[in-house]
């Protein structure tokens, strides 16, 4: 899989050399670091999970098209933190044609840059490496008159790589389907267990326990478990409030598996049933989500999906008496934004807000088979919202599914988690 990806990337290069760096180690305090997760681009091409590593792709090199710079073996350090691949492991286990220790980078990198005219590299992830590469390019530019031949162009490697990652192949979908399946299981257990008197963090713990039990090593992003007024905060992550019967609970959580993540949101009553006011809001959001999902198919623009959700949300806000006027004018004036202030969709894959352009030359991108996007409209009525009957305050609803664009339409990867009112209440009836 990784070898195929590297080959495809190098086929898209127009000569030159590509350089990718591993994710940095983030220190938490003193001698304790945060859990390490490899940079998605680096892992996509190498499958290598160790920090302090660098990947070099040189399609025109006669022998070393794939080169790695890694940490050396170190018996003492490995006693504390586990075995390292070292240079031998980089070649034998990960397929590198040649491997060096990272300390050899300054010595060896110029040798691979000799006689090539461009470097594919993404600035902004590693300041020290940025300066090193920029200095090398400048050196070659100013020394060309002396006969020194090397790269004088710097091209953003993401232009190729992120386009590759946008289109999921079968091997990508294998992991993504497992990630969404595990995510579904966590949400289902939470929907069964939530009740008044529990704290949000108890439901968070249950969701993440199910994720781990099903084989997910980590979350795709911090879990959002918001009850009552917290349902109206889009990225509420404190998860510390005690839930009360009769409120809504909004859970936005996704499991990561094989470096791919699910991203699901469900909103449901802490009690057994929605109140009439909650149900009114919920059904508007559900209708918007269903119609937006129905719009997902090849040839439809990314913006069209959002626009359909906006239309239904705005119509619902007018029907509820929250907005007054013609729907078309209200949409044009963005009068809906105090209630629905985010976009309906984003790409999904190795990152929860995955890579890939949304516009091509200023025009919204057209959906194609292999793309995966979320569909997640919402309505949020914060406490004290001016002009809104207080009975609607503290009602926040978002419903989110992960949708694969297929040749003939779409597939909802997260359909296993109920969202229709009758199905949600049936599940909650056993709580």
Short mmCIF file of C-alpha atoms in Angstrom, two decimals:
data_model
loop_
_atom_site.label_atom_id
_atom_site.label_comp_id
_atom_site.label_asym_id
_atom_site.label_seq_id
_atom_site.Cartn_x
_atom_site.Cartn_y
_atom_site.Cartn_z
CA UNK A 1 0.00 0.00 0.00
CA UNK A 2 2.68 2.53 1.01
CA UNK A 3 4.93 1.51 -1.86
CA UNK A 4 2.05 2.02 -4.29
CA UNK A 5 1.34 5.46 -2.86
CA UNK A 6 4.98 6.48 -3.18
CA UNK A 7 5.06 5.25 -6.76
CA UNK A 8 1.91 7.21 -7.60
CA UNK A 9 3.29 10.34 -5.97
CA UNK A 10 6.58 10.07 -7.87
CA UNK A 11 4.72 9.55 -11.14
CA UNK A 12 3.05 12.92 -10.59
CA UNK A 13 6.34 14.68 -9.84
CA UNK A 14 8.08 16.39 -12.72
CA UNK A 15 11.55 15.35 -11.72
CA UNK A 16 13.20 16.74 -8.62
CA UNK A 17 13.21 15.45 -5.07
CA UNK A 18 10.40 15.41 -2.49
CA UNK A 19 11.03 15.79 1.24
CA UNK A 20 8.62 14.98 4.08
CA UNK A 21 9.24 15.32 7.82
CA UNK A 22 7.68 13.40 10.69
CA UNK A 23 5.46 15.12 13.25
CA UNK A 24 7.30 16.90 16.06
CA UNK A 25 7.29 15.63 19.63
CA UNK A 26 5.09 17.88 21.80
CA UNK A 27 6.24 18.32 25.38
CA UNK A 28 3.57 18.37 28.07
CA UNK A 29 5.77 19.20 31.05
CA UNK A 30 9.31 18.46 32.20
CA UNK A 31 10.18 14.99 30.90
CA UNK A 32 6.61 14.03 29.95
CA UNK A 33 5.45 14.32 26.33
CA UNK A 34 1.97 14.22 24.84
CA UNK A 35 0.95 11.00 23.13
CA UNK A 36 2.71 10.90 19.78
CA UNK A 37 0.82 10.64 16.52
CA UNK A 38 2.64 10.62 13.23
CA UNK A 39 2.06 13.37 10.68
CA UNK A 40 -0.67 12.17 8.31
CA UNK A 41 1.22 13.01 5.12
CA UNK A 42 4.36 11.28 6.37
CA UNK A 43 2.47 8.17 7.44
CA UNK A 44 0.49 8.06 4.18
CA UNK A 45 3.72 7.63 2.24
CA UNK A 46 5.83 5.58 4.66
CA UNK A 47 3.73 3.76 7.29
CA UNK A 48 6.51 4.80 9.69
CA UNK A 49 5.34 5.90 13.15
CA UNK A 50 8.57 6.99 14.83
CA UNK A 51 9.36 10.67 15.46
CA UNK A 52 12.53 12.48 14.37
CA UNK A 53 12.39 10.99 10.89
CA UNK A 54 12.54 12.26 7.32
CA UNK A 55 11.46 10.74 4.02
CA UNK A 56 13.09 11.64 0.70
CA UNK A 57 11.66 10.58 -2.66
CA UNK A 58 14.00 10.81 -5.64
CA UNK A 59 12.35 9.28 -8.73
CA UNK A 60 15.32 10.01 -10.99
CA UNK A 61 17.96 8.54 -8.70
CA UNK A 62 19.45 5.37 -10.24
CA UNK A 63 19.26 3.35 -7.00
CA UNK A 64 17.74 5.28 -4.09
CA UNK A 65 14.25 6.42 -5.04
CA UNK A 66 13.06 6.08 -1.41
CA UNK A 67 15.44 7.25 1.31
CA UNK A 68 14.80 7.58 5.03
CA UNK A 69 16.60 9.44 7.78
CA UNK A 70 15.73 7.97 11.18
CA UNK A 71 16.81 7.78 14.81
CA UNK A 72 19.72 5.43 15.45
CA UNK A 73 19.32 2.31 17.53
CA UNK A 74 20.04 3.12 21.18
CA UNK A 75 19.95 0.32 23.73
CA UNK A 76 19.58 2.59 26.75
CA UNK A 77 16.79 4.73 25.29
CA UNK A 78 15.00 1.70 23.88
CA UNK A 79 14.88 0.27 27.41
CA UNK A 80 12.66 3.20 28.34
CA UNK A 81 10.62 3.91 25.21
CA UNK A 82 10.67 0.75 23.12
CA UNK A 83 12.48 -0.60 20.11
CA UNK A 84 13.52 1.68 17.28
CA UNK A 85 13.66 0.58 13.66
CA UNK A 86 17.04 2.17 13.06
CA UNK A 87 18.55 2.35 9.59
CA UNK A 88 18.40 -1.42 9.07
CA UNK A 89 14.74 -1.58 10.04
CA UNK A 90 13.92 1.37 7.79
CA UNK A 91 15.22 -0.64 4.85
CA UNK A 92 14.19 -4.16 5.80
CA UNK A 93 10.78 -3.42 7.34
CA UNK A 94 9.69 -0.25 5.56
CA UNK A 95 11.22 -0.70 2.13
CA UNK A 96 13.67 2.20 2.04
CA UNK A 97 16.32 1.79 -0.64
CA UNK A 98 18.79 3.55 1.63
CA UNK A 99 18.61 4.82 5.20
CA UNK A 100 20.74 7.13 7.31
CA UNK A 101 20.53 8.51 10.82
CA UNK A 102 18.93 11.93 11.03
CA UNK A 103 22.25 13.36 12.22
CA UNK A 104 23.63 12.61 8.73
CA UNK A 105 21.06 14.82 6.98
CA UNK A 106 23.35 17.84 6.51
CA UNK A 107 26.01 15.63 4.98
CA UNK A 108 23.82 13.48 2.72
CA UNK A 109 20.98 15.76 1.61
CA UNK A 110 23.09 17.86 -0.82
CA UNK A 111 24.21 14.67 -2.54
CA UNK A 112 20.60 13.81 -3.41
CA UNK A 113 19.90 17.36 -4.55
CA UNK A 114 22.79 17.50 -6.97
CA UNK A 115 21.64 17.78 -10.60
CA UNK A 116 17.91 18.12 -9.78
CA UNK A 117 16.05 21.33 -10.54
CA UNK A 118 13.28 21.35 -7.94
CA UNK A 119 12.34 20.35 -4.40
CA UNK A 120 8.82 19.33 -3.44
CA UNK A 121 8.44 20.41 0.17
CA UNK A 122 5.74 21.99 2.35
CA UNK A 123 6.90 24.92 4.43
CA UNK A 124 5.50 25.65 7.86
CA UNK A 125 5.73 22.36 9.74
CA UNK A 126 9.37 22.41 10.85
CA UNK A 127 11.08 25.79 11.10
CA UNK A 128 14.61 24.38 11.33
CA UNK A 129 14.13 22.21 8.24
CA UNK A 130 12.41 25.09 6.43
CA UNK A 131 15.51 27.27 6.90
CA UNK A 132 17.82 24.44 5.89
CA UNK A 133 15.99 23.83 2.61
CA UNK A 134 15.51 27.52 1.80
CA UNK A 135 19.20 28.13 2.40
CA UNK A 136 20.11 25.24 0.09
CA UNK A 137 17.83 26.52 -2.68
CA UNK A 138 19.26 30.03 -2.34
CA UNK A 139 22.79 28.63 -2.42
CA UNK A 140 22.13 26.74 -5.64
CA UNK A 141 20.48 29.79 -7.22
CA UNK A 142 23.39 32.09 -6.47
CA UNK A 143 26.05 29.51 -7.39
CA UNK A 144 24.68 28.50 -10.79
CA UNK A 145 27.26 30.68 -12.54
CA UNK A 146 30.05 28.64 -10.96
CA UNK A 147 28.70 25.41 -12.41
CA UNK A 148 27.08 24.16 -9.19
CA UNK A 149 23.89 22.45 -10.32
CA UNK A 150 20.98 21.88 -7.98
CA UNK A 151 17.38 22.81 -7.22
CA UNK A 152 16.32 26.40 -7.81
CA UNK A 153 12.56 25.82 -7.53
CA UNK A 154 10.56 25.02 -4.39
CA UNK A 155 7.14 23.44 -5.00
CA UNK A 156 4.53 22.72 -2.32
CA UNK A 157 4.33 18.91 -2.07
CA UNK A 158 0.77 19.20 -0.80
CA UNK A 159 -0.42 20.13 -4.27
CA UNK A 160 0.13 16.51 -5.30
CA UNK A 161 -0.22 14.63 -2.03
CA UNK A 162 -3.42 16.21 -0.77
CA UNK A 163 -5.12 15.61 -4.08
CA UNK A 164 -4.18 11.94 -3.72
CA UNK A 165 -5.54 11.80 -0.18
CA UNK A 166 -8.82 13.43 -1.21
CA UNK A 167 -9.75 10.44 -3.35
CA UNK A 168 -10.11 7.33 -1.20
CA UNK A 169 -9.13 4.02 -2.75
CA UNK A 170 -10.20 0.59 -1.51
CA UNK A 171 -7.31 0.34 0.94
CA UNK A 172 -8.22 3.74 2.40
CA UNK A 173 -11.88 2.81 2.67
CA UNK A 174 -11.01 -0.42 4.44
CA UNK A 175 -9.63 1.57 7.37
CA UNK A 176 -12.20 4.35 7.12
CA UNK A 177 -15.09 1.89 7.24
CA UNK A 178 -13.62 0.30 10.35
CA UNK A 179 -13.16 3.72 11.95
CA UNK A 180 -16.78 4.65 11.24
CA UNK A 181 -18.02 1.26 12.45
CA UNK A 182 -16.20 1.66 15.77
CA UNK A 183 -17.49 5.24 16.03
CA UNK A 184 -21.04 3.99 15.54
CA UNK A 185 -20.63 1.46 18.35
CA UNK A 186 -19.49 4.16 20.76
CA UNK A 187 -22.44 6.40 19.94
CA UNK A 188 -24.94 3.56 20.26
CA UNK A 189 -23.71 2.68 23.75
CA UNK A 190 -23.85 6.34 24.80
CA UNK A 191 -27.41 6.71 23.52
CA UNK A 192 -28.44 3.71 25.62
CA UNK A 193 -26.65 4.81 28.79
CA UNK A 194 -27.24 8.56 29.17
CA UNK A 195 -29.58 9.59 31.97
CA UNK A 196 -30.16 12.45 34.37
CA UNK A 197 -27.67 12.67 37.22
CA UNK A 198 -24.68 11.47 35.21
CA UNK A 199 -21.89 13.83 34.29
CA UNK A 200 -20.94 14.54 30.70
CA UNK A 201 -17.48 13.11 31.32
CA UNK A 202 -19.03 9.77 32.32
CA UNK A 203 -20.61 9.47 28.88
CA UNK A 204 -17.36 10.64 27.30
CA UNK A 205 -15.55 7.87 29.20
CA UNK A 206 -18.06 5.27 28.00
CA UNK A 207 -17.77 6.35 24.36
CA UNK A 208 -13.99 6.24 24.45
CA UNK A 209 -13.95 2.93 26.32
CA UNK A 210 -15.97 1.41 23.48
CA UNK A 211 -13.57 2.96 20.96
CA UNK A 212 -10.58 1.35 22.67
CA UNK A 213 -12.35 -1.96 23.24
CA UNK A 214 -13.15 -2.17 19.52
CA UNK A 215 -9.53 -1.55 18.55
CA UNK A 216 -9.22 2.22 18.11
CA UNK A 217 -5.92 3.44 19.62
CA UNK A 218 -7.07 7.04 19.90
CA UNK A 219 -9.82 9.51 19.08
CA UNK A 220 -9.84 11.31 15.77
CA UNK A 221 -10.40 14.56 17.74
CA UNK A 222 -11.41 15.59 21.28
CA UNK A 223 -14.90 14.32 22.10
CA UNK A 224 -17.71 16.84 22.47
CA UNK A 225 -20.31 15.76 25.04
CA UNK A 226 -22.56 18.71 25.76
CA UNK A 227 -25.84 18.75 27.67
CA UNK A 228 -28.46 21.45 28.14
CA UNK A 229 -26.92 24.88 27.44
CA UNK A 230 -23.69 23.22 26.31
CA UNK A 231 -25.44 21.85 23.22
CA UNK A 232 -25.34 25.39 21.85
CA UNK A 233 -21.52 25.67 22.02
CA UNK A 234 -20.16 24.26 18.77
CA UNK A 235 -16.85 22.88 20.02
CA UNK A 236 -17.59 22.48 23.72
CA UNK A 237 -14.93 20.12 25.12
CA UNK A 238 -14.93 20.59 28.91
CA UNK A 239 -17.56 17.85 29.37
CA UNK A 240 -17.93 18.57 33.09
CA UNK A 241 -21.62 19.38 33.57
CA UNK A 242 -24.13 17.21 35.41
CA UNK A 243 -26.93 16.24 33.03
CA UNK A 244 -30.56 16.70 33.94
CA UNK A 245 -33.63 14.78 32.87
CA UNK A 246 -35.53 16.46 30.05
CA UNK A 247 -32.50 18.13 28.47
CA UNK A 248 -30.82 17.34 25.19
CA UNK A 249 -27.39 15.74 24.95
CA UNK A 250 -25.19 16.39 21.91
CA UNK A 251 -22.29 14.00 21.29
CA UNK A 252 -19.74 14.67 18.55
CA UNK A 253 -17.09 11.94 18.69
CA UNK A 254 -15.08 9.79 16.31
CA UNK A 255 -12.69 6.87 16.62
CA UNK A 256 -9.44 6.65 14.70
CA UNK A 257 -8.40 3.36 13.12
CA UNK A 258 -5.43 2.81 10.85
CA UNK A 259 -4.90 6.59 10.82
CA UNK A 260 -8.44 7.21 9.48
CA UNK A 261 -11.20 8.72 11.59
CA UNK A 262 -14.95 8.65 11.90
CA UNK A 263 -16.87 11.84 12.71
CA UNK A 264 -20.42 11.41 14.01
CA UNK A 265 -22.78 13.75 15.84
CA UNK A 266 -26.07 12.76 17.40
CA UNK A 267 -28.41 14.79 19.58
CA UNK A 268 -30.97 13.04 21.76
CA UNK A 269 -33.03 13.54 24.93
CA UNK A 270 -31.53 12.73 28.30
CA UNK A 271 -35.01 11.44 29.12
CA UNK A 272 -36.96 8.96 27.06
CA UNK A 273 -38.61 11.40 24.68
CA UNK A 274 -38.06 14.73 23.02
CA UNK A 275 -40.16 17.55 24.42
CA UNK A 276 -42.49 19.16 21.84
CA UNK A 277 -40.18 22.19 21.56
CA UNK A 278 -37.06 20.06 21.22
CA UNK A 279 -38.76 17.92 18.61
CA UNK A 280 -39.70 20.96 16.51
CA UNK A 281 -36.08 22.06 16.27
CA UNK A 282 -34.78 18.52 15.84
CA UNK A 283 -37.06 17.71 12.92
CA UNK A 284 -35.99 20.83 11.03
CA UNK A 285 -32.33 19.83 11.39
CA UNK A 286 -33.07 16.22 10.48
CA UNK A 287 -34.95 17.25 7.36
CA UNK A 288 -32.08 19.54 6.35
CA UNK A 289 -29.57 16.76 6.85
CA UNK A 290 -31.57 14.17 4.92
CA UNK A 291 -32.06 16.51 1.97
CA UNK A 292 -28.41 17.58 1.98
CA UNK A 293 -27.31 13.93 1.99
CA UNK A 294 -29.72 13.23 -0.84
CA UNK A 295 -27.94 15.93 -2.86
CA UNK A 296 -24.57 14.16 -2.58
CA UNK A 297 -23.66 12.57 -5.91
CA UNK A 298 -21.10 12.96 -8.69
CA UNK A 299 -21.44 16.20 -10.61
CA UNK A 300 -22.97 18.17 -7.74
CA UNK A 301 -20.82 20.96 -6.33
CA UNK A 302 -19.63 20.95 -2.73
CA UNK A 303 -21.51 24.22 -2.24
CA UNK A 304 -24.79 22.75 -3.50
CA UNK A 305 -24.88 20.37 -0.52
CA UNK A 306 -24.50 23.27 1.90
CA UNK A 307 -27.02 25.40 0.04
CA UNK A 308 -29.68 22.69 0.27
CA UNK A 309 -29.19 22.45 4.03
CA UNK A 310 -29.36 26.24 4.35
CA UNK A 311 -32.62 26.33 2.38
CA UNK A 312 -34.32 23.78 4.63
CA UNK A 313 -32.98 25.34 7.83
CA UNK A 314 -34.14 28.80 6.76
CA UNK A 315 -37.59 27.51 5.79
CA UNK A 316 -37.83 25.85 9.20
CA UNK A 317 -36.79 29.00 11.04
CA UNK A 318 -39.53 30.91 9.22
CA UNK A 319 -42.10 28.25 10.08
CA UNK A 320 -41.06 28.42 13.74
CA UNK A 321 -41.44 32.20 13.71
CA UNK A 322 -37.76 32.84 14.41
CA UNK A 323 -37.29 34.63 11.08
CA UNK A 324 -39.70 36.72 9.05
CA UNK A 325 -39.55 37.38 5.32
CA UNK A 326 -39.02 35.59 2.05
CA UNK A 327 -36.75 32.55 2.31
CA UNK A 328 -34.73 33.61 -0.73
CA UNK A 329 -34.05 37.06 0.74
CA UNK A 330 -33.25 35.66 4.18
CA UNK A 331 -30.69 33.31 2.64
CA UNK A 332 -29.18 36.11 0.57
CA UNK A 333 -28.85 38.24 3.72
CA UNK A 334 -27.59 35.27 5.75
CA UNK A 335 -30.30 35.89 8.34
CA UNK A 336 -30.04 32.22 9.34
CA UNK A 337 -26.46 32.56 10.61
CA UNK A 338 -27.27 33.39 14.26
CA UNK A 339 -28.88 29.92 14.39
CA UNK A 340 -26.71 27.99 11.89
CA UNK A 341 -23.27 29.57 11.81
CA UNK A 342 -21.06 26.84 10.37
CA UNK A 343 -20.80 25.06 7.05
CA UNK A 344 -22.62 21.80 6.40
CA UNK A 345 -19.65 19.71 5.28
CA UNK A 346 -15.92 19.12 5.32
CA UNK A 347 -13.70 16.44 3.83
CA UNK A 348 -13.02 13.41 6.02
CA UNK A 349 -10.15 10.93 6.00
CA UNK A 350 -6.88 10.67 7.90
CA UNK A 351 -7.66 14.03 9.50
CA UNK A 352 -11.10 14.89 10.82
CA UNK A 353 -11.00 18.09 8.77
CA UNK A 354 -9.21 16.36 5.96
CA UNK A 355 -7.04 17.78 3.23
CA UNK A 356 -8.09 18.65 -0.30
CA UNK A 357 -9.14 21.85 -2.00
CA UNK A 358 -12.75 22.99 -1.78
CA UNK A 359 -12.42 25.33 -4.73
CA UNK A 360 -10.58 25.04 -8.04
CA UNK A 361 -9.61 28.40 -9.53
CA UNK A 362 -12.23 30.11 -7.39
CA UNK A 363 -15.09 27.75 -8.28
CA UNK A 364 -16.62 25.31 -5.82
CA UNK A 365 -15.38 21.82 -6.46
CA UNK A 366 -17.63 19.22 -8.08
CA UNK A 367 -18.07 15.98 -6.14
CA UNK A 368 -16.46 12.86 -7.61
CA UNK A 369 -16.46 9.16 -6.64
CA UNK A 370 -14.03 8.38 -3.84
CA UNK A 371 -14.48 11.65 -1.98
CA UNK A 372 -15.75 11.42 1.60
CA UNK A 373 -17.48 14.33 3.29
CA UNK A 374 -19.49 14.95 6.43
CA UNK A 375 -23.03 16.31 6.32
CA UNK A 376 -23.81 18.10 9.59
CA UNK A 377 -26.35 20.93 9.69
CA UNK A 378 -27.47 22.32 13.02
CA UNK A 379 -29.59 24.85 14.87
CA UNK A 380 -28.31 26.40 18.10
CA UNK A 381 -30.45 28.56 20.38
CA UNK A 382 -28.24 29.91 23.13
CA UNK A 383 -29.68 31.02 26.48
CA UNK A 384 -30.82 34.62 26.36
CA UNK A 385 -31.06 34.72 22.57
CA UNK A 386 -32.86 37.96 21.77
CA UNK A 387 -36.32 37.71 20.23
CA UNK A 388 -36.67 33.97 20.86
CA UNK A 389 -39.23 32.52 23.27
CA UNK A 390 -37.28 31.31 26.35
CA UNK A 391 -38.85 27.87 26.00
CA UNK A 392 -36.46 27.31 23.08
CA UNK A 393 -33.35 28.49 24.92
CA UNK A 394 -30.64 25.87 25.56
CA UNK A 395 -31.72 23.78 22.58
CA UNK A 396 -28.81 22.93 20.31
CA UNK A 397 -29.17 20.23 17.66
CA UNK A 398 -26.58 18.92 15.23
CA UNK A 399 -26.82 15.68 13.25
CA UNK A 400 -23.74 14.48 11.40
CA UNK A 401 -22.98 11.52 9.16
CA UNK A 402 -20.00 10.48 7.04
CA UNK A 403 -20.86 10.13 3.36
CA UNK A 404 -18.89 8.46 0.56
CA UNK A 405 -19.47 9.68 -2.98
CA UNK A 406 -20.06 6.62 -5.18
CA UNK A 407 -20.29 6.33 -8.99
CA UNK A 408 -24.10 6.26 -8.80
CA UNK A 409 -24.75 8.49 -5.81
CA UNK A 410 -23.59 8.09 -2.23
CA UNK A 411 -23.21 5.72 0.72
CA UNK A 412 -23.79 6.81 4.31
CA UNK A 413 -21.00 5.11 6.25
CA UNK A 414 -22.53 5.91 9.64
CA UNK A 415 -26.17 4.97 9.02
CA UNK A 416 -26.05 2.44 11.86
CA UNK A 417 -26.66 5.13 14.49
CA UNK A 418 -30.38 6.05 14.63
CA UNK A 419 -31.46 9.63 14.01
CA UNK A 420 -35.16 9.52 13.12
CA UNK A 421 -37.25 10.59 16.10
CA UNK A 422 -39.10 7.28 16.47
CA UNK A 423 -35.86 5.29 16.30
CA UNK A 424 -34.07 7.53 18.78
CA UNK A 425 -36.95 7.37 21.24
CA UNK A 426 -37.21 3.61 20.84
CA UNK A 427 -33.54 3.29 21.76
CA UNK A 428 -33.91 5.76 24.63
CA UNK A 429 -36.95 3.86 25.91
CA UNK A 430 -34.65 1.20 27.26
CA UNK A 431 -32.38 3.69 29.03
#
